[in-house]
Amino acid sequence: MIAPLLALLLQITPVAPIVKGTALPPPAEEQEVLAVADNLFRALTARDKARALSFFRPDGAAQAVVEKADGTRAYRHLTWQQFVGGIADSGPPFVERLTNPAVEIDGDIAMIWSDYVATVDGKVAHCGVDHFDLVREGGQWKIFNITWTQRTTGCPAA
């Protein structure tokens, strides 16, 4: 009895897991998490630094791994004030968009992992991967940390 069952089990072909970020539309809670990143990007594009700061937990931070043209990397750690301070007060518009984001949620923590493309005046400035860590406090999602890679080569068109 066991041998035929074992033989049947051995004939089952494993199926690859579903690729993250391909479910359409995302469940409501995932949409809430993604909306935080989207609203942050809108505030940064509008150069509204005060609004941008409202999406962060004060004790969090931003980290970047910048890939330079010569292949070396620079590691940056920024407070939220430094992060939003890097947004110019005027000039051509800066726009960042996530492509194919994956969202994971467990209780009051969440993360977004996504490719991104950043443009200045409609031209690709850099690209990479964004990783957002979020926590839910009082029913509201806040960004605790953002870590991203940044490169200027191999970027998709805007």
PDB file of C-alpha atoms in Angstrom:
ATOM      1  CA  MET A   1       0.000   0.000   0.000  1.00  0.00           C
ATOM      2  CA  ILE A   2       2.790   2.450   0.900  1.00  0.00           C
ATOM      3  CA  ALA A   3       4.900   1.648  -2.151  1.00  0.00           C
ATOM      4  CA  PRO A   4       2.225   2.714  -4.712  1.00  0.00           C
ATOM      5  CA  LEU A   5       1.534   5.908  -2.745  1.00  0.00           C
ATOM      6  CA  LEU A   6       5.254   6.692  -2.550  1.00  0.00           C
ATOM      7  CA  ALA A   7       5.629   6.032  -6.291  1.00  0.00           C
ATOM      8  CA  LEU A   8       2.738   8.419  -6.976  1.00  0.00           C
ATOM      9  CA  LEU A   9       4.292  11.116  -4.781  1.00  0.00           C
ATOM     10  CA  LEU A  10       7.642  10.789  -6.510  1.00  0.00           C
ATOM     11  CA  GLN A  11       5.967  11.449  -9.882  1.00  0.00           C
ATOM     12  CA  ILE A  12       4.646  14.840  -8.781  1.00  0.00           C
ATOM     13  CA  THR A  13       6.546  17.643 -10.442  1.00  0.00           C
ATOM     14  CA  PRO A  14       7.218  20.561  -8.070  1.00  0.00           C
ATOM     15  CA  VAL A  15       5.757  23.871  -9.133  1.00  0.00           C
ATOM     16  CA  ALA A  16       7.764  27.090  -8.848  1.00  0.00           C
ATOM     17  CA  PRO A  17       6.366  29.612  -6.347  1.00  0.00           C
ATOM     18  CA  ILE A  18       4.314  32.516  -7.638  1.00  0.00           C
ATOM     19  CA  VAL A  19       6.501  35.507  -8.436  1.00  0.00           C
ATOM     20  CA  LYS A  20       5.994  38.295  -5.900  1.00  0.00           C
ATOM     21  CA  GLY A  21       4.355  41.464  -7.088  1.00  0.00           C
ATOM     22  CA  THR A  22       2.311  39.830  -9.848  1.00  0.00           C
ATOM     23  CA  ALA A  23      -1.057  39.648  -8.087  1.00  0.00           C
ATOM     24  CA  LEU A  24      -3.550  42.142  -9.513  1.00  0.00           C
ATOM     25  CA  PRO A  25      -4.955  43.997  -7.710  1.00  0.00           C
ATOM     26  CA  PRO A  26      -3.120  43.662  -4.401  1.00  0.00           C
ATOM     27  CA  PRO A  27      -5.236  43.011  -1.314  1.00  0.00           C
ATOM     28  CA  ALA A  28      -6.476  46.123   0.486  1.00  0.00           C
ATOM     29  CA  GLU A  29      -3.822  45.978   3.227  1.00  0.00           C
ATOM     30  CA  GLU A  30      -1.025  45.737   0.648  1.00  0.00           C
ATOM     31  CA  GLN A  31      -2.518  48.738  -1.159  1.00  0.00           C
ATOM     32  CA  GLU A  32      -2.366  50.695   2.123  1.00  0.00           C
ATOM     33  CA  VAL A  33       1.340  49.872   2.484  1.00  0.00           C
ATOM     34  CA  LEU A  34       2.102  50.755  -1.151  1.00  0.00           C
ATOM     35  CA  ALA A  35       0.172  54.023  -0.764  1.00  0.00           C
ATOM     36  CA  VAL A  36       2.687  55.182   1.857  1.00  0.00           C
ATOM     37  CA  ALA A  37       5.582  54.861  -0.610  1.00  0.00           C
ATOM     38  CA  ASP A  38       3.506  56.407  -3.398  1.00  0.00           C
ATOM     39  CA  ASN A  39       2.495  59.366  -1.202  1.00  0.00           C
ATOM     40  CA  LEU A  40       6.112  59.848  -0.113  1.00  0.00           C
ATOM     41  CA  PHE A  41       7.218  60.006  -3.755  1.00  0.00           C
ATOM     42  CA  ARG A  42       4.416  62.497  -4.537  1.00  0.00           C
ATOM     43  CA  ALA A  43       5.536  64.713  -1.639  1.00  0.00           C
ATOM     44  CA  LEU A  44       9.164  64.564  -2.805  1.00  0.00           C
ATOM     45  CA  THR A  45       8.170  65.386  -6.399  1.00  0.00           C
ATOM     46  CA  ALA A  46       6.141  68.344  -5.067  1.00  0.00           C
ATOM     47  CA  ARG A  47       9.190  69.366  -2.966  1.00  0.00           C
ATOM     48  CA  ASP A  48       6.957  69.261   0.107  1.00  0.00           C
ATOM     49  CA  LYS A  49       9.594  68.297   2.667  1.00  0.00           C
ATOM     50  CA  ALA A  50       7.286  68.691   5.673  1.00  0.00           C
ATOM     51  CA  ARG A  51       4.744  66.313   4.139  1.00  0.00           C
ATOM     52  CA  ALA A  52       7.511  63.866   3.216  1.00  0.00           C
ATOM     53  CA  LEU A  53       8.714  63.836   6.828  1.00  0.00           C
ATOM     54  CA  SER A  54       5.198  62.934   7.993  1.00  0.00           C
ATOM     55  CA  PHE A  55       5.525  59.445   6.470  1.00  0.00           C
ATOM     56  CA  PHE A  56       8.542  58.469   8.614  1.00  0.00           C
ATOM     57  CA  ARG A  57       9.037  57.173  12.138  1.00  0.00           C
ATOM     58  CA  PRO A  58      11.397  59.757  13.680  1.00  0.00           C
ATOM     59  CA  ASP A  59      13.904  57.121  14.860  1.00  0.00           C
ATOM     60  CA  GLY A  60      14.282  55.509  11.425  1.00  0.00           C
ATOM     61  CA  ALA A  61      16.844  56.240   8.740  1.00  0.00           C
ATOM     62  CA  ALA A  62      17.741  55.928   5.070  1.00  0.00           C
ATOM     63  CA  GLN A  63      20.638  53.923   3.660  1.00  0.00           C
ATOM     64  CA  ALA A  64      21.986  53.782   0.119  1.00  0.00           C
ATOM     65  CA  VAL A  65      24.475  51.600  -1.685  1.00  0.00           C
ATOM     66  CA  VAL A  66      25.620  53.758  -4.605  1.00  0.00           C
ATOM     67  CA  GLU A  67      27.295  51.860  -7.434  1.00  0.00           C
ATOM     68  CA  LYS A  68      29.843  54.163  -9.080  1.00  0.00           C
ATOM     69  CA  ALA A  69      30.830  54.060 -12.757  1.00  0.00           C
ATOM     70  CA  ASP A  70      34.239  52.530 -11.876  1.00  0.00           C
ATOM     71  CA  GLY A  71      32.544  49.592 -10.124  1.00  0.00           C
ATOM     72  CA  THR A  72      33.225  50.733  -6.572  1.00  0.00           C
ATOM     73  CA  ARG A  73      30.439  51.315  -4.078  1.00  0.00           C
ATOM     74  CA  ALA A  74      29.725  54.086  -1.621  1.00  0.00           C
ATOM     75  CA  TYR A  75      27.572  53.458   1.446  1.00  0.00           C
ATOM     76  CA  ARG A  76      25.471  56.324   2.755  1.00  0.00           C
ATOM     77  CA  HIS A  77      23.450  56.614   5.964  1.00  0.00           C
ATOM     78  CA  LEU A  78      21.036  59.528   6.196  1.00  0.00           C
ATOM     79  CA  THR A  79      18.720  60.860   8.848  1.00  0.00           C
ATOM     80  CA  TRP A  80      15.271  61.758   7.566  1.00  0.00           C
ATOM     81  CA  GLN A  81      16.234  65.444   7.656  1.00  0.00           C
ATOM     82  CA  GLN A  82      19.278  64.713   5.487  1.00  0.00           C
ATOM     83  CA  PHE A  83      17.186  62.526   3.178  1.00  0.00           C
ATOM     84  CA  VAL A  84      14.569  65.199   2.440  1.00  0.00           C
ATOM     85  CA  GLY A  85      17.263  67.886   2.512  1.00  0.00           C
ATOM     86  CA  GLY A  86      18.694  66.294  -0.623  1.00  0.00           C
ATOM     87  CA  ILE A  87      15.615  67.346  -2.572  1.00  0.00           C
ATOM     88  CA  ALA A  88      16.274  70.580  -4.461  1.00  0.00           C
ATOM     89  CA  ASP A  89      13.936  73.487  -3.717  1.00  0.00           C
ATOM     90  CA  SER A  90      13.627  74.262  -7.431  1.00  0.00           C
ATOM     91  CA  GLY A  91      14.685  72.950 -10.801  1.00  0.00           C
ATOM     92  CA  PRO A  92      13.487  70.194 -13.091  1.00  0.00           C
ATOM     93  CA  PRO A  93      10.994  67.724 -11.596  1.00  0.00           C
ATOM     94  CA  PHE A  94      12.302  64.589  -9.863  1.00  0.00           C
ATOM     95  CA  VAL A  95      10.016  61.556 -10.142  1.00  0.00           C
ATOM     96  CA  GLU A  96      10.579  58.078  -8.738  1.00  0.00           C
ATOM     97  CA  ARG A  97       8.374  55.121  -9.522  1.00  0.00           C
ATOM     98  CA  LEU A  98       8.305  51.562  -8.262  1.00  0.00           C
ATOM     99  CA  THR A  99       7.994  48.745 -10.780  1.00  0.00           C
ATOM    100  CA  ASN A 100       6.589  45.345  -9.846  1.00  0.00           C
ATOM    101  CA  PRO A 101       6.643  45.810  -6.045  1.00  0.00           C
ATOM    102  CA  ALA A 102       6.424  42.870  -3.662  1.00  0.00           C
ATOM    103  CA  VAL A 103       4.740  43.507  -0.294  1.00  0.00           C
ATOM    104  CA  GLU A 104       4.982  41.319   2.792  1.00  0.00           C
ATOM    105  CA  ILE A 105       2.956  41.991   5.946  1.00  0.00           C
ATOM    106  CA  ASP A 106       2.988  40.303   9.343  1.00  0.00           C
ATOM    107  CA  GLY A 107       0.812  41.998  11.922  1.00  0.00           C
ATOM    108  CA  ASP A 108       2.130  45.517  12.379  1.00  0.00           C
ATOM    109  CA  ILE A 109       5.279  45.202  10.261  1.00  0.00           C
ATOM    110  CA  ALA A 110       5.521  45.326   6.494  1.00  0.00           C
ATOM    111  CA  MET A 111       8.105  45.592   3.770  1.00  0.00           C
ATOM    112  CA  ILE A 112       8.145  46.655   0.160  1.00  0.00           C
ATOM    113  CA  TRP A 113      10.835  45.356  -2.187  1.00  0.00           C
ATOM    114  CA  SER A 114      10.791  46.802  -5.674  1.00  0.00           C
ATOM    115  CA  ASP A 115      12.812  47.858  -8.659  1.00  0.00           C
ATOM    116  CA  TYR A 116      12.619  51.600  -9.205  1.00  0.00           C
ATOM    117  CA  VAL A 117      13.472  54.199 -11.817  1.00  0.00           C
ATOM    118  CA  ALA A 118      14.181  57.834 -10.897  1.00  0.00           C
ATOM    119  CA  THR A 119      13.912  60.546 -13.512  1.00  0.00           C
ATOM    120  CA  VAL A 120      14.840  64.211 -13.590  1.00  0.00           C
ATOM    121  CA  ASP A 121      12.960  66.275 -16.141  1.00  0.00           C
ATOM    122  CA  GLY A 122      11.725  63.050 -17.751  1.00  0.00           C
ATOM    123  CA  LYS A 123      15.226  61.590 -18.265  1.00  0.00           C
ATOM    124  CA  VAL A 124      16.477  58.563 -16.320  1.00  0.00           C
ATOM    125  CA  ALA A 125      18.816  59.723 -13.551  1.00  0.00           C
ATOM    126  CA  HIS A 126      19.326  56.384 -11.793  1.00  0.00           C
ATOM    127  CA  CYS A 127      17.669  53.092 -10.957  1.00  0.00           C
ATOM    128  CA  GLY A 128      17.991  50.171  -8.567  1.00  0.00           C
ATOM    129  CA  VAL A 129      16.007  48.436  -5.861  1.00  0.00           C
ATOM    130  CA  ASP A 130      14.101  50.107  -3.021  1.00  0.00           C
ATOM    131  CA  HIS A 131      13.492  48.292   0.256  1.00  0.00           C
ATOM    132  CA  PHE A 132      11.031  49.917   2.664  1.00  0.00           C
ATOM    133  CA  ASP A 133      10.501  48.698   6.247  1.00  0.00           C
ATOM    134  CA  LEU A 134       7.222  49.938   7.704  1.00  0.00           C
ATOM    135  CA  VAL A 135       5.490  49.668  11.065  1.00  0.00           C
ATOM    136  CA  ARG A 136       1.843  50.299  11.856  1.00  0.00           C
ATOM    137  CA  GLU A 137       1.211  52.607  14.797  1.00  0.00           C
ATOM    138  CA  GLY A 138      -2.254  53.664  15.836  1.00  0.00           C
ATOM    139  CA  GLY A 139      -3.655  52.178  12.636  1.00  0.00           C
ATOM    140  CA  GLN A 140      -1.283  54.180  10.400  1.00  0.00           C
ATOM    141  CA  TRP A 141       1.673  52.806   8.429  1.00  0.00           C
ATOM    142  CA  LYS A 142       4.977  54.677   8.935  1.00  0.00           C
ATOM    143  CA  ILE A 143       8.279  54.140   7.145  1.00  0.00           C
ATOM    144  CA  PHE A 144      10.892  52.955   9.641  1.00  0.00           C
ATOM    145  CA  ASN A 145      13.767  52.526   7.173  1.00  0.00           C
ATOM    146  CA  ILE A 146      14.476  52.817   3.480  1.00  0.00           C
ATOM    147  CA  THR A 147      17.457  51.090   1.907  1.00  0.00           C
ATOM    148  CA  TRP A 148      18.179  51.295  -1.795  1.00  0.00           C
ATOM    149  CA  THR A 149      20.744  50.524  -4.441  1.00  0.00           C
ATOM    150  CA  GLN A 150      21.529  53.270  -6.912  1.00  0.00           C
ATOM    151  CA  ARG A 151      23.177  52.913 -10.304  1.00  0.00           C
ATOM    152  CA  THR A 152      23.263  54.858 -13.546  1.00  0.00           C
ATOM    153  CA  THR A 153      23.912  51.942 -15.914  1.00  0.00           C
ATOM    154  CA  GLY A 154      21.511  49.255 -17.046  1.00  0.00           C
ATOM    155  CA  CYS A 155      18.436  51.314 -16.213  1.00  0.00           C
ATOM    156  CA  PRO A 156      15.199  50.792 -18.129  1.00  0.00           C
ATOM    157  CA  ALA A 157      13.784  53.647 -20.188  1.00  0.00           C
ATOM    158  CA  ALA A 158      11.553  56.125 -18.381  1.00  0.00           C
TER     159      ALA A 158
END
